[in-house]
Coordinates of C-alpha atoms in Angstrom, one line a residue:
M22 CA 17.4 -14.4 25.3
R23 CA 14.2 -15.7 23.6
S24 CA 16.4 -17.9 21.3
D25 CA 17.6 -19.8 24.3
A26 CA 14.5 -21.9 24.0
M27 CA 16.1 -23.5 20.9
K28 CA 19.8 -23.4 21.7
K29 CA 20.7 -23.4 25.4
G30 CA 21.2 -26.2 27.8
L31 CA 21.8 -30.0 27.8
E32 CA 18.4 -30.8 26.3
R33 CA 19.1 -28.5 23.3
A34 CA 22.1 -30.5 22.1
P35 CA 20.1 -31.9 19.2
H36 CA 19.0 -28.4 18.2
R37 CA 22.5 -27.1 18.3
S38 CA 23.6 -30.1 16.2
L39 CA 21.1 -29.0 13.5
F40 CA 22.5 -25.5 13.6
K41 CA 26.0 -26.9 13.2
A42 CA 24.9 -28.8 10.2
M43 CA 24.5 -25.4 8.5
G44 CA 27.9 -24.2 9.6
Y45 CA 26.9 -22.2 12.7
T46 CA 29.7 -22.0 15.3
N47 CA 29.3 -22.0 19.1
E48 CA 30.4 -18.3 19.1
E49 CA 27.5 -17.5 16.7
L50 CA 25.0 -19.4 18.7
S51 CA 26.0 -17.6 21.9
R52 CA 24.9 -14.3 20.4
P53 CA 21.3 -13.0 19.9
L54 CA 19.8 -14.7 16.8
I55 CA 18.2 -12.2 14.5
G56 CA 15.7 -13.5 12.0
I57 CA 15.7 -11.7 8.6
A58 CA 12.5 -12.2 6.8
H59 CA 12.8 -11.2 3.1
A60 CA 10.9 -11.6 -0.1
H61 CA 13.7 -11.7 -2.7
N62 CA 12.5 -13.3 -5.9
E63 CA 12.9 -13.0 -9.7
I64 CA 9.4 -12.0 -10.6
I65 CA 9.1 -8.5 -9.0
P66 CA 11.3 -5.6 -10.1
G67 CA 11.1 -4.2 -6.6
H68 CA 12.5 -7.5 -5.1
I69 CA 15.0 -8.6 -7.7
H70 CA 17.8 -6.8 -5.7
L71 CA 16.7 -7.7 -2.2
D72 CA 19.4 -10.3 -1.9
K73 CA 21.9 -7.4 -1.8
V74 CA 19.8 -5.5 0.7
V75 CA 19.7 -8.6 2.9
E76 CA 23.5 -9.0 2.8
A77 CA 23.8 -5.4 4.0
V78 CA 21.3 -6.1 6.8
K79 CA 23.3 -9.2 7.8
A80 CA 26.5 -7.1 7.9
G81 CA 24.8 -4.6 10.2
V82 CA 23.6 -7.3 12.5
R83 CA 27.1 -8.8 12.8
L84 CA 28.7 -5.3 13.3
A85 CA 26.5 -4.9 16.3
G86 CA 27.1 -8.3 17.8
G87 CA 24.2 -10.4 16.5
T88 CA 23.9 -13.5 14.4
P89 CA 21.7 -13.1 11.3
V90 CA 19.4 -15.9 10.2
T91 CA 17.6 -15.4 6.9
F92 CA 14.4 -16.9 5.5
A93 CA 12.1 -16.0 2.6
T94 CA 8.4 -15.5 2.0
I95 CA 6.3 -15.1 -1.2
G96 CA 5.6 -12.0 -3.2
V97 CA 3.2 -11.0 -6.0
C98 CA 4.0 -8.4 -8.6
D99 CA 0.8 -6.4 -8.9
G100 CA 1.8 -5.0 -12.3
I101 CA 2.5 -8.4 -13.8
A102 CA -0.6 -9.9 -12.1
M103 CA -2.8 -7.0 -13.4
N104 CA -6.0 -7.6 -15.5
H105 CA -6.1 -11.4 -15.4
T106 CA -6.8 -14.1 -12.9
G107 CA -3.5 -13.4 -11.1
M108 CA -4.9 -10.2 -9.6
K109 CA -7.4 -12.1 -7.6
Y110 CA -4.5 -13.5 -5.5
S111 CA -2.7 -10.2 -4.9
L112 CA -4.5 -8.8 -1.8
A113 CA -5.1 -12.3 -0.6
S114 CA -1.3 -12.8 -0.6
R115 CA -1.0 -10.2 2.2
E116 CA -2.4 -12.7 4.7
I117 CA 0.0 -15.5 3.5
V118 CA 3.0 -13.1 3.9
A119 CA 1.8 -12.2 7.4
D120 CA 1.1 -15.8 8.4
S121 CA 4.4 -17.1 7.0
V122 CA 6.5 -14.6 8.9
E123 CA 4.5 -15.2 12.1
I124 CA 5.0 -19.0 11.7
M125 CA 8.7 -18.7 11.2
G126 CA 9.0 -16.3 14.1
Q127 CA 7.1 -18.5 16.5
A128 CA 8.5 -21.9 15.3
H129 CA 12.0 -20.5 15.7
P130 CA 12.1 -18.0 18.6
F131 CA 14.4 -15.3 17.3
D132 CA 15.5 -12.6 19.7
A133 CA 14.6 -9.9 17.1
M134 CA 13.8 -9.5 13.4
V135 CA 14.5 -7.4 10.4
L136 CA 11.9 -7.5 7.7
V137 CA 12.9 -6.8 4.1
P138 CA 10.0 -6.3 1.7
N139 CA 9.4 -3.7 -1.0
C140 CA 6.1 -4.0 -2.9
D141 CA 2.4 -3.7 -2.6
K142 CA 1.1 -6.4 -0.3
I143 CA 4.4 -7.6 1.1
V144 CA 5.1 -4.4 3.0
P145 CA 1.8 -4.4 5.0
G146 CA 1.9 -8.2 5.3
M147 CA 5.3 -8.0 7.0
M148 CA 4.2 -5.1 9.2
M149 CA 1.2 -7.1 10.3
A150 CA 3.5 -9.9 11.3
M151 CA 5.9 -7.6 13.2
L152 CA 3.0 -6.5 15.4
R153 CA 1.7 -10.0 15.9
L154 CA 5.0 -11.3 17.0
N155 CA 5.9 -8.1 19.0
I156 CA 9.6 -8.8 19.4
P157 CA 12.2 -6.1 18.6
A158 CA 12.0 -5.5 14.9
V159 CA 12.9 -3.1 12.1
M160 CA 11.6 -2.9 8.6
V161 CA 13.9 -1.9 5.7
S162 CA 12.6 -1.9 2.1
G163 CA 14.3 -2.1 -1.2
G164 CA 13.5 1.4 -2.3
P165 CA 11.8 3.0 -5.3
M166 CA 12.7 2.7 -8.9
L167 CA 14.0 5.7 -10.8
V168 CA 11.7 7.3 -13.4
G169 CA 12.3 6.6 -17.0
R170 CA 12.8 9.1 -19.8
Y171 CA 10.9 9.1 -23.1
H172 CA 11.1 11.9 -25.6
G173 CA 12.4 14.3 -22.9
K174 CA 9.7 13.5 -20.4
D175 CA 9.6 11.5 -17.2
V176 CA 7.7 8.2 -17.6
H177 CA 6.8 5.2 -15.4
L178 CA 4.8 2.0 -15.4
V179 CA 1.4 3.8 -15.6
S180 CA 2.6 5.7 -18.7
V181 CA 2.7 2.3 -20.4
F182 CA -0.8 1.3 -19.2
E183 CA -2.1 4.6 -20.5
G184 CA -0.2 4.1 -23.7
V185 CA -2.4 1.0 -24.5
G186 CA -5.4 3.4 -24.5
R187 CA -3.6 5.9 -26.6
V188 CA -2.8 3.3 -29.2
K189 CA -6.5 2.3 -29.3
A190 CA -7.5 6.0 -29.5
G191 CA -5.1 6.5 -32.4
T192 CA -2.9 9.1 -30.6
M193 CA 0.1 6.8 -30.3
T194 CA 1.6 4.3 -32.7
P195 CA 2.4 0.7 -31.8
A196 CA 6.0 1.5 -32.5
E197 CA 6.0 4.4 -30.1
L198 CA 4.4 2.2 -27.4
D199 CA 7.2 -0.4 -28.0
E200 CA 9.8 2.4 -27.4
L201 CA 7.9 3.6 -24.2
E202 CA 7.7 0.0 -22.9
D203 CA 11.5 -0.2 -23.1
A204 CA 12.0 3.2 -21.3
A205 CA 9.4 3.3 -18.6
C206 CA 10.9 1.0 -15.9
P207 CA 14.7 1.7 -16.1
T208 CA 15.9 0.2 -12.8
C209 CA 15.1 -2.3 -10.1
G210 CA 12.9 -1.0 -7.3
S211 CA 9.2 -0.4 -6.4
C212 CA 7.5 1.3 -9.4
S213 CA 8.3 5.0 -9.5
G214 CA 5.5 7.1 -8.2
M215 CA 3.3 7.3 -5.1
F216 CA 1.7 4.0 -5.9
T217 CA 0.9 1.4 -3.2
A218 CA 4.4 0.1 -2.6
N219 CA 6.0 3.5 -2.1
S220 CA 3.0 4.7 -0.1
M221 CA 3.3 1.8 2.4
N222 CA 7.1 2.2 2.6
C223 CA 6.7 5.9 3.4
L224 CA 4.0 5.1 6.0
S225 CA 6.2 2.5 7.6
E226 CA 8.7 5.3 8.2
A227 CA 5.9 7.7 9.4
L228 CA 4.8 5.0 11.8
G229 CA 8.3 4.8 13.2
L230 CA 8.7 1.1 12.3
S231 CA 11.5 1.9 9.8
L232 CA 14.5 4.2 9.8
P233 CA 14.4 7.7 8.3
G234 CA 14.9 7.5 4.5
N235 CA 13.2 4.1 4.1
G236 CA 10.3 5.4 2.0
T237 CA 12.3 7.5 -0.5
I238 CA 16.0 6.5 -0.9
P239 CA 16.2 5.1 -4.5
A240 CA 16.7 1.3 -4.9
I241 CA 20.0 1.7 -6.8
S242 CA 21.5 4.2 -4.4
A243 CA 24.5 3.3 -2.2
A244 CA 22.6 5.1 0.6
R245 CA 20.0 2.3 0.4
I246 CA 22.7 -0.3 1.3
R247 CA 24.0 1.9 4.1
L248 CA 20.4 2.2 5.4
A249 CA 20.1 -1.6 5.4
K250 CA 23.3 -1.9 7.4
H251 CA 22.0 0.7 9.9
A252 CA 18.8 -1.3 10.1
G253 CA 20.8 -4.3 11.2
M254 CA 22.5 -2.2 13.8
A255 CA 19.3 -0.6 14.9
V256 CA 17.6 -3.9 15.6
M257 CA 20.4 -4.9 17.9
N258 CA 19.9 -1.7 19.9
M259 CA 16.1 -2.4 20.0
F260 CA 17.0 -5.9 21.3
H261 CA 19.2 -4.5 24.1
E262 CA 16.6 -1.8 25.0
Q263 CA 13.7 -4.2 24.5
I264 CA 11.8 -1.7 22.3
K265 CA 9.0 -3.6 20.6
P266 CA 6.7 -2.8 17.6
R267 CA 3.7 -2.3 19.8
D268 CA 5.6 0.2 21.9
I269 CA 6.0 2.2 18.6
A270 CA 2.8 1.6 16.6
T271 CA 0.4 3.3 19.1
R272 CA -2.8 5.1 18.1
K273 CA -0.8 8.4 18.1
A274 CA 1.7 6.9 15.7
F275 CA -1.1 5.7 13.4
E276 CA -2.6 9.2 13.4
N277 CA 0.8 10.6 12.4
A278 CA 1.0 8.1 9.6
M279 CA -2.5 9.0 8.4
A280 CA -1.4 12.7 8.4
V281 CA 1.6 11.8 6.2
D282 CA -0.8 9.7 4.0
M283 CA -2.9 12.9 3.4
A284 CA 0.2 15.1 2.8
L285 CA 1.7 12.8 0.2
G286 CA -1.5 11.9 -1.6
C287 CA -0.8 8.2 -1.1
S288 CA -2.6 5.2 -2.7
T289 CA -6.2 4.5 -1.7
N290 CA -4.9 1.0 -0.8
T291 CA -3.6 2.6 2.4
V292 CA -7.2 2.7 3.6
L293 CA -7.2 -1.1 3.4
H294 CA -3.7 -1.7 4.9
V295 CA -3.4 0.9 7.7
P296 CA -6.5 -0.4 9.6
A297 CA -5.4 -4.0 9.0
I298 CA -1.9 -3.2 10.5
A299 CA -3.5 -1.2 13.3
G300 CA -5.8 -4.2 14.2
E301 CA -2.7 -6.3 14.8
A302 CA -1.5 -3.7 17.3
G303 CA -4.8 -3.6 19.0
V304 CA -5.7 -0.2 17.7
D305 CA -9.2 0.3 16.2
L306 CA -9.2 2.8 13.3
D307 CA -12.6 3.8 12.2
L308 CA -12.9 4.5 8.5
N309 CA -14.2 8.0 9.2
L310 CA -11.0 8.9 10.9
F311 CA -9.4 9.2 7.5
N312 CA -11.8 12.0 6.7
E313 CA -11.2 13.7 10.0
V314 CA -7.4 13.6 9.4
S315 CA -7.9 14.8 5.8
Y316 CA -9.7 17.9 7.0
R317 CA -6.9 18.7 9.4
F318 CA -3.8 18.1 7.2
P319 CA -3.2 19.5 3.8
H320 CA -1.9 17.9 0.6
I321 CA 1.6 19.4 0.3
C322 CA 3.4 17.0 -2.1
S323 CA 2.2 16.5 -5.7
L324 CA 3.7 13.2 -6.7
I325 CA 3.5 10.9 -9.7
P326 CA 0.9 9.9 -11.0
G327 CA -1.3 12.7 -9.8
G328 CA 1.4 15.3 -10.0
P329 CA 4.8 16.0 -11.5
H330 CA 7.3 15.0 -8.8
S331 CA 9.1 11.7 -8.4
L332 CA 10.1 9.8 -5.3
Q333 CA 13.8 10.7 -6.0
E334 CA 12.8 14.4 -6.0
L335 CA 11.0 13.9 -2.7
D336 CA 14.0 12.2 -1.2
E337 CA 16.3 15.1 -2.3
A338 CA 13.8 17.6 -0.9
G339 CA 13.8 16.1 2.6
G340 CA 11.9 12.8 2.3
V341 CA 9.2 11.7 4.7
Q342 CA 11.1 13.3 7.7
G343 CA 10.9 16.7 5.8
V344 CA 7.2 16.2 5.3
M345 CA 6.7 15.4 8.9
L346 CA 8.7 18.4 9.9
E347 CA 6.4 20.6 7.8
L348 CA 3.2 18.9 9.2
S349 CA 4.4 19.6 12.7
K350 CA 3.7 23.3 11.9
T351 CA 0.0 22.7 11.4
E352 CA -2.5 23.9 14.0
T353 CA -2.9 20.4 15.6
G354 CA 0.6 19.3 14.7
L355 CA 2.0 15.7 15.0
H356 CA 2.4 13.6 18.1
Q357 CA 6.1 14.0 18.6
D358 CA 6.3 12.0 21.8
V359 CA 6.0 8.6 20.0
M360 CA 8.9 6.1 20.0
T361 CA 10.6 5.1 16.8
V362 CA 13.1 2.3 15.7
T363 CA 15.9 4.9 15.9
G364 CA 15.6 4.4 19.7
A365 CA 14.6 8.0 20.0
K366 CA 11.2 9.8 19.9
L367 CA 9.9 11.4 16.8
G368 CA 10.5 15.0 18.1
E369 CA 14.2 14.2 18.5
N370 CA 14.4 12.7 15.0
L371 CA 12.8 15.8 13.5
R372 CA 15.6 18.0 14.8
R373 CA 17.7 16.4 12.0
A374 CA 15.0 16.8 9.4
F375 CA 15.0 19.5 6.6
V376 CA 13.1 20.8 3.6
R377 CA 15.3 21.7 0.6
D378 CA 12.7 22.2 -2.1
R379 CA 9.6 24.2 -1.4
E380 CA 7.9 23.1 -4.6
V381 CA 8.3 19.4 -3.8
I382 CA 7.3 19.8 -0.2
R383 CA 5.1 22.9 0.0
P384 CA 4.6 24.9 3.2
V385 CA 1.4 23.9 5.1
D386 CA 0.1 27.5 4.6
D387 CA 0.6 27.2 0.8
P388 CA -0.4 23.6 0.0
Y389 CA -1.3 22.0 -3.3
H390 CA -4.8 21.3 -1.7
S391 CA -6.1 22.5 1.6
E392 CA -7.4 19.0 2.4
G393 CA -5.5 15.7 2.4
G394 CA -5.1 13.3 -0.5
I395 CA -7.7 10.8 0.4
A396 CA -11.5 11.1 1.0
I397 CA -14.0 8.6 2.3
L398 CA -17.4 8.9 0.5
S399 CA -20.7 7.4 1.7
G400 CA -24.3 7.5 0.8
N401 CA -27.0 5.1 -0.4
L402 CA -24.6 3.6 -2.9
A403 CA -21.9 3.0 -0.3
P404 CA -23.5 2.8 3.2
D405 CA -20.3 1.6 4.8
G406 CA -18.0 3.9 2.8
S407 CA -15.9 4.1 -0.3
V408 CA -12.5 5.6 -1.1
V409 CA -11.2 8.2 -3.6
K410 CA -7.7 9.7 -4.1
Q411 CA -9.1 13.2 -4.3
S412 CA -5.6 14.8 -4.9
A413 CA -5.5 13.0 -8.3
V414 CA -9.0 14.2 -9.4
S415 CA -9.3 17.1 -11.8
E416 CA -11.3 20.1 -10.6
E417 CA -14.1 19.5 -13.0
M418 CA -14.7 15.9 -11.8
L419 CA -14.9 16.7 -8.0
N420 CA -18.7 17.0 -8.7
H421 CA -20.1 14.7 -11.4
S422 CA -23.4 13.3 -12.3
G423 CA -24.0 10.8 -15.1
P424 CA -25.7 7.6 -16.3
A425 CA -24.4 4.3 -14.9
R426 CA -22.7 1.9 -17.4
V427 CA -22.8 -1.4 -15.5
Y428 CA -20.2 -4.2 -15.9
E429 CA -20.0 -7.4 -14.0
S430 CA -16.2 -7.8 -14.3
E431 CA -13.1 -5.8 -15.0
E432 CA -12.5 -7.7 -18.3
E433 CA -16.0 -6.7 -19.5
A434 CA -15.4 -3.0 -18.6
Q435 CA -12.0 -3.0 -20.2
E436 CA -13.4 -4.3 -23.5
A437 CA -16.1 -1.7 -23.5
I438 CA -13.6 1.2 -22.8
L439 CA -11.1 0.1 -25.4
G440 CA -14.0 -0.6 -27.8
G441 CA -15.1 3.0 -27.7
E442 CA -18.4 2.3 -26.0
I443 CA -18.0 4.8 -23.1
N444 CA -19.1 8.3 -23.6
E445 CA -18.2 11.6 -21.9
G446 CA -20.2 12.0 -18.7
D447 CA -20.7 8.3 -18.1
V448 CA -20.2 6.6 -14.7
V449 CA -18.6 3.2 -15.2
V450 CA -19.7 0.7 -12.5
I451 CA -17.6 -2.4 -12.1
R452 CA -19.0 -4.8 -9.5
Y453 CA -18.7 -8.3 -8.0
C454 CA -15.0 -7.4 -7.6
G455 CA -14.9 -7.0 -3.8
P456 CA -12.9 -9.1 -1.3
R457 CA -15.5 -11.9 -1.5
G458 CA -16.9 -11.4 -5.0
G459 CA -13.6 -10.9 -6.8
P460 CA -12.4 -12.8 -5.0
G461 CA -9.5 -10.9 -3.6
M462 CA -10.7 -7.4 -4.5
P463 CA -8.7 -7.1 -7.7
E464 CA -6.9 -3.9 -8.4
M465 CA -7.9 -2.2 -11.7
L466 CA -5.1 -0.2 -13.2
S467 CA -6.0 -1.3 -16.8
P468 CA -9.5 0.3 -17.0
T469 CA -8.5 3.5 -15.2
S470 CA -5.4 3.9 -17.4
A471 CA -7.5 3.1 -20.5
I472 CA -9.9 5.8 -19.6
V473 CA -7.1 8.3 -19.4
G474 CA -5.5 7.0 -22.6
M475 CA -8.8 7.3 -24.4
G476 CA -9.0 11.0 -23.5
L477 CA -11.9 10.5 -21.0
G478 CA -10.0 11.1 -17.7
K479 CA -11.7 14.5 -17.1
S480 CA -15.2 13.4 -18.1
V481 CA -15.9 9.9 -16.9
A482 CA -16.1 8.5 -13.4
L483 CA -15.3 4.9 -12.4
I484 CA -16.9 3.2 -9.3
T485 CA -16.2 -0.3 -8.0
D486 CA -16.4 -2.6 -5.0
G487 CA -12.9 -3.7 -6.0
R488 CA -9.8 -1.6 -5.8
F489 CA -8.0 1.0 -7.9
S490 CA -4.2 1.0 -8.1
G491 CA -2.1 3.6 -6.4
G492 CA -1.2 4.4 -10.0
T493 CA -4.7 5.6 -10.7
Q494 CA -5.7 9.2 -11.4
G495 CA -9.1 10.7 -12.0
A496 CA -12.5 10.2 -10.4
C497 CA -12.0 6.6 -9.5
I498 CA -13.9 5.5 -6.4
G499 CA -13.2 2.1 -5.0
H500 CA -13.8 -0.1 -1.9
V501 CA -17.6 0.5 -2.2
S502 CA -19.0 -1.3 0.8
P503 CA -21.0 -3.5 1.3
E504 CA -19.8 -5.2 -1.9
A505 CA -22.2 -6.5 -4.5
A506 CA -21.5 -10.1 -3.5
E507 CA -22.8 -9.4 0.0
G508 CA -26.0 -7.8 -1.3
G509 CA -24.7 -4.2 -1.2
P510 CA -26.5 -1.5 -3.2
I511 CA -23.8 -1.5 -5.9
G512 CA -25.3 -4.9 -6.9
L513 CA -28.7 -3.2 -7.5
V514 CA -27.5 -0.5 -10.0
R515 CA -29.0 -0.8 -13.5
E516 CA -27.8 0.5 -16.8
G517 CA -28.8 4.2 -17.1
D518 CA -29.4 4.9 -13.4
R519 CA -28.1 8.3 -12.5
I520 CA -25.2 8.4 -10.0
V521 CA -24.0 11.6 -8.3
V522 CA -20.4 11.9 -7.1
D523 CA -19.8 14.8 -4.7
I524 CA -16.3 14.6 -3.4
P525 CA -16.2 17.9 -1.5
N526 CA -19.3 16.8 0.5
R527 CA -18.0 13.2 0.8
A528 CA -21.2 11.8 -0.9
L529 CA -21.9 9.0 -3.4
T530 CA -25.5 8.8 -4.3
L531 CA -27.6 6.5 -6.5
K532 CA -30.6 8.5 -7.7
V533 CA -33.1 5.7 -7.4
D534 CA -35.8 5.9 -4.7
E535 CA -35.8 3.5 -1.7
T536 CA -39.0 1.7 -2.8
E537 CA -37.5 0.8 -6.1
L538 CA -34.2 -0.3 -4.5
A539 CA -36.2 -2.5 -2.1
R540 CA -38.0 -4.1 -5.0
R541 CA -34.8 -4.8 -6.8
K542 CA -33.3 -6.3 -3.6
E543 CA -36.1 -8.8 -3.3
S544 CA -35.2 -10.3 -6.7
W545 CA -31.4 -10.2 -6.2
Q546 CA -29.6 -13.5 -5.9
P547 CA -25.9 -13.9 -5.0
P548 CA -23.8 -15.0 -7.9
A549 CA -22.0 -18.3 -8.0
P550 CA -18.4 -18.1 -6.7
K551 CA -15.8 -17.3 -9.5
I552 CA -13.2 -19.6 -8.0
T553 CA -14.4 -22.8 -6.1
T554 CA -11.1 -24.5 -5.2
G555 CA -7.9 -23.7 -3.5
Y556 CA -6.7 -20.7 -1.5
A557 CA -8.8 -18.1 -3.2
A558 CA -12.0 -20.1 -2.5
R559 CA -11.1 -20.4 1.2
Y560 CA -10.2 -16.7 1.3
A561 CA -13.6 -15.7 -0.1
K562 CA -15.3 -17.5 2.6
M563 CA -13.2 -16.0 5.4
V564 CA -12.5 -12.4 4.3
T565 CA -14.3 -9.4 5.8
S566 CA -15.4 -6.1 4.1
G567 CA -13.1 -3.7 2.4
S568 CA -14.4 -1.1 4.9
T569 CA -12.6 -3.1 7.7
G570 CA -9.4 -3.7 5.9
A571 CA -10.3 -7.0 4.2
V572 CA -8.8 -9.0 7.0
L573 CA -9.7 -12.6 7.6
K574 CA -12.2 -13.7 10.2

């Protein structure tokens, strides 16, 4: 056993003594030691209940003959960190999560691990660590929040962000917003909708690194606790069979996950996280592969915020396994010979899959959209690419041309939007918000929600070298690369320049001739760093482009 390095033999008597200081018995130390990495805290709704999930995992490990050993890592709530300095630390926290789990797994050589995250950067961070360590491991998340109800309608966190814009526009009263605020987030769990957390939890299941049901079983369901117990048992089987994460997360598995990404209409943040996770597995995913997969697999689930259906409805309809069963019927199909943490290959798992609701999971020959949910746009404004959640863009905004309204920060743009300075047809450009310039590529749910709340969602486009939330809807194009802080063309845009968005043809064009752009480039100077001390300053110096997953050098 790997753990023998810290517990077996005469020379390990001091080590055993330290274990016994914590109450471990010889019987427990004789069994496989299973590390349980979790991110339980009291600042994230998706993590407030993870202590109960962890207890269920521990029970499963013990049922299967292992000894569980828990430890914690950090977690940032993107919603609470939104639209202030805190958001500069959100994406950057992914690397800390990955590093901390790696450190614990190397300093204490566990025989296997179970990882228990739930929200935006914690899920991909733990998946990156799984693949770095490459010891038998299973991920089990805390599950999605239920939708709230307000005046007979389903509501969620983004409803509240949009409510701020509605109050400013005079279509909602402050008292109504107070009522909505109390109703929108009714339970623990990752925020209800196909936002980043739920996107990544669904993709962990599609990759085969978590058990069927991980992406969709509600946080408050008893089935979530049973799933956690089964995860504890599954990791023991993986230990005995020596099935490791890199045996599962192959290129074929990543292609399957990208197909599910397209079918569900996942967050644009998956375009950052999936390549970063793949890199840890030694799999190179070119950004253009997202377009290739998008052309091959249709968008068959219309989920909040771009559509009407909730994660709970998706779970009842058949969940991620049901979606994969349907995608297996496409012309190219899925790779069904890939291994999963069930100990069986995907094809065998799909024999137990089902689709109960054909409105929630559409047939592949009657999809919501013939192409997948995400598109990669390029052109002279984004030579290295940019990302849009095309499944959440209204028909009239798939092609758009308008004058640039240029802002050097999210705060400046938000003030202009809520101040009524943005007109129908405008293209709002928010720059110096990339991985280096942000720093940390801040997510911008506030301005996108304000645009919708102000009634401009079907007439105004937003473009940034930062990120848009998975809760975003509309013509919101993020990850523009190279970023402005690295001298990218987005840093050369001037007020009034015409920008053309052509999503069907995957193009993002600044209508300024090359001679003029070259002249502007000569006079361009990089801005001073926004943060000059601490982790964010170090991160800005080490981080790579959004087009390569914003990983550290």
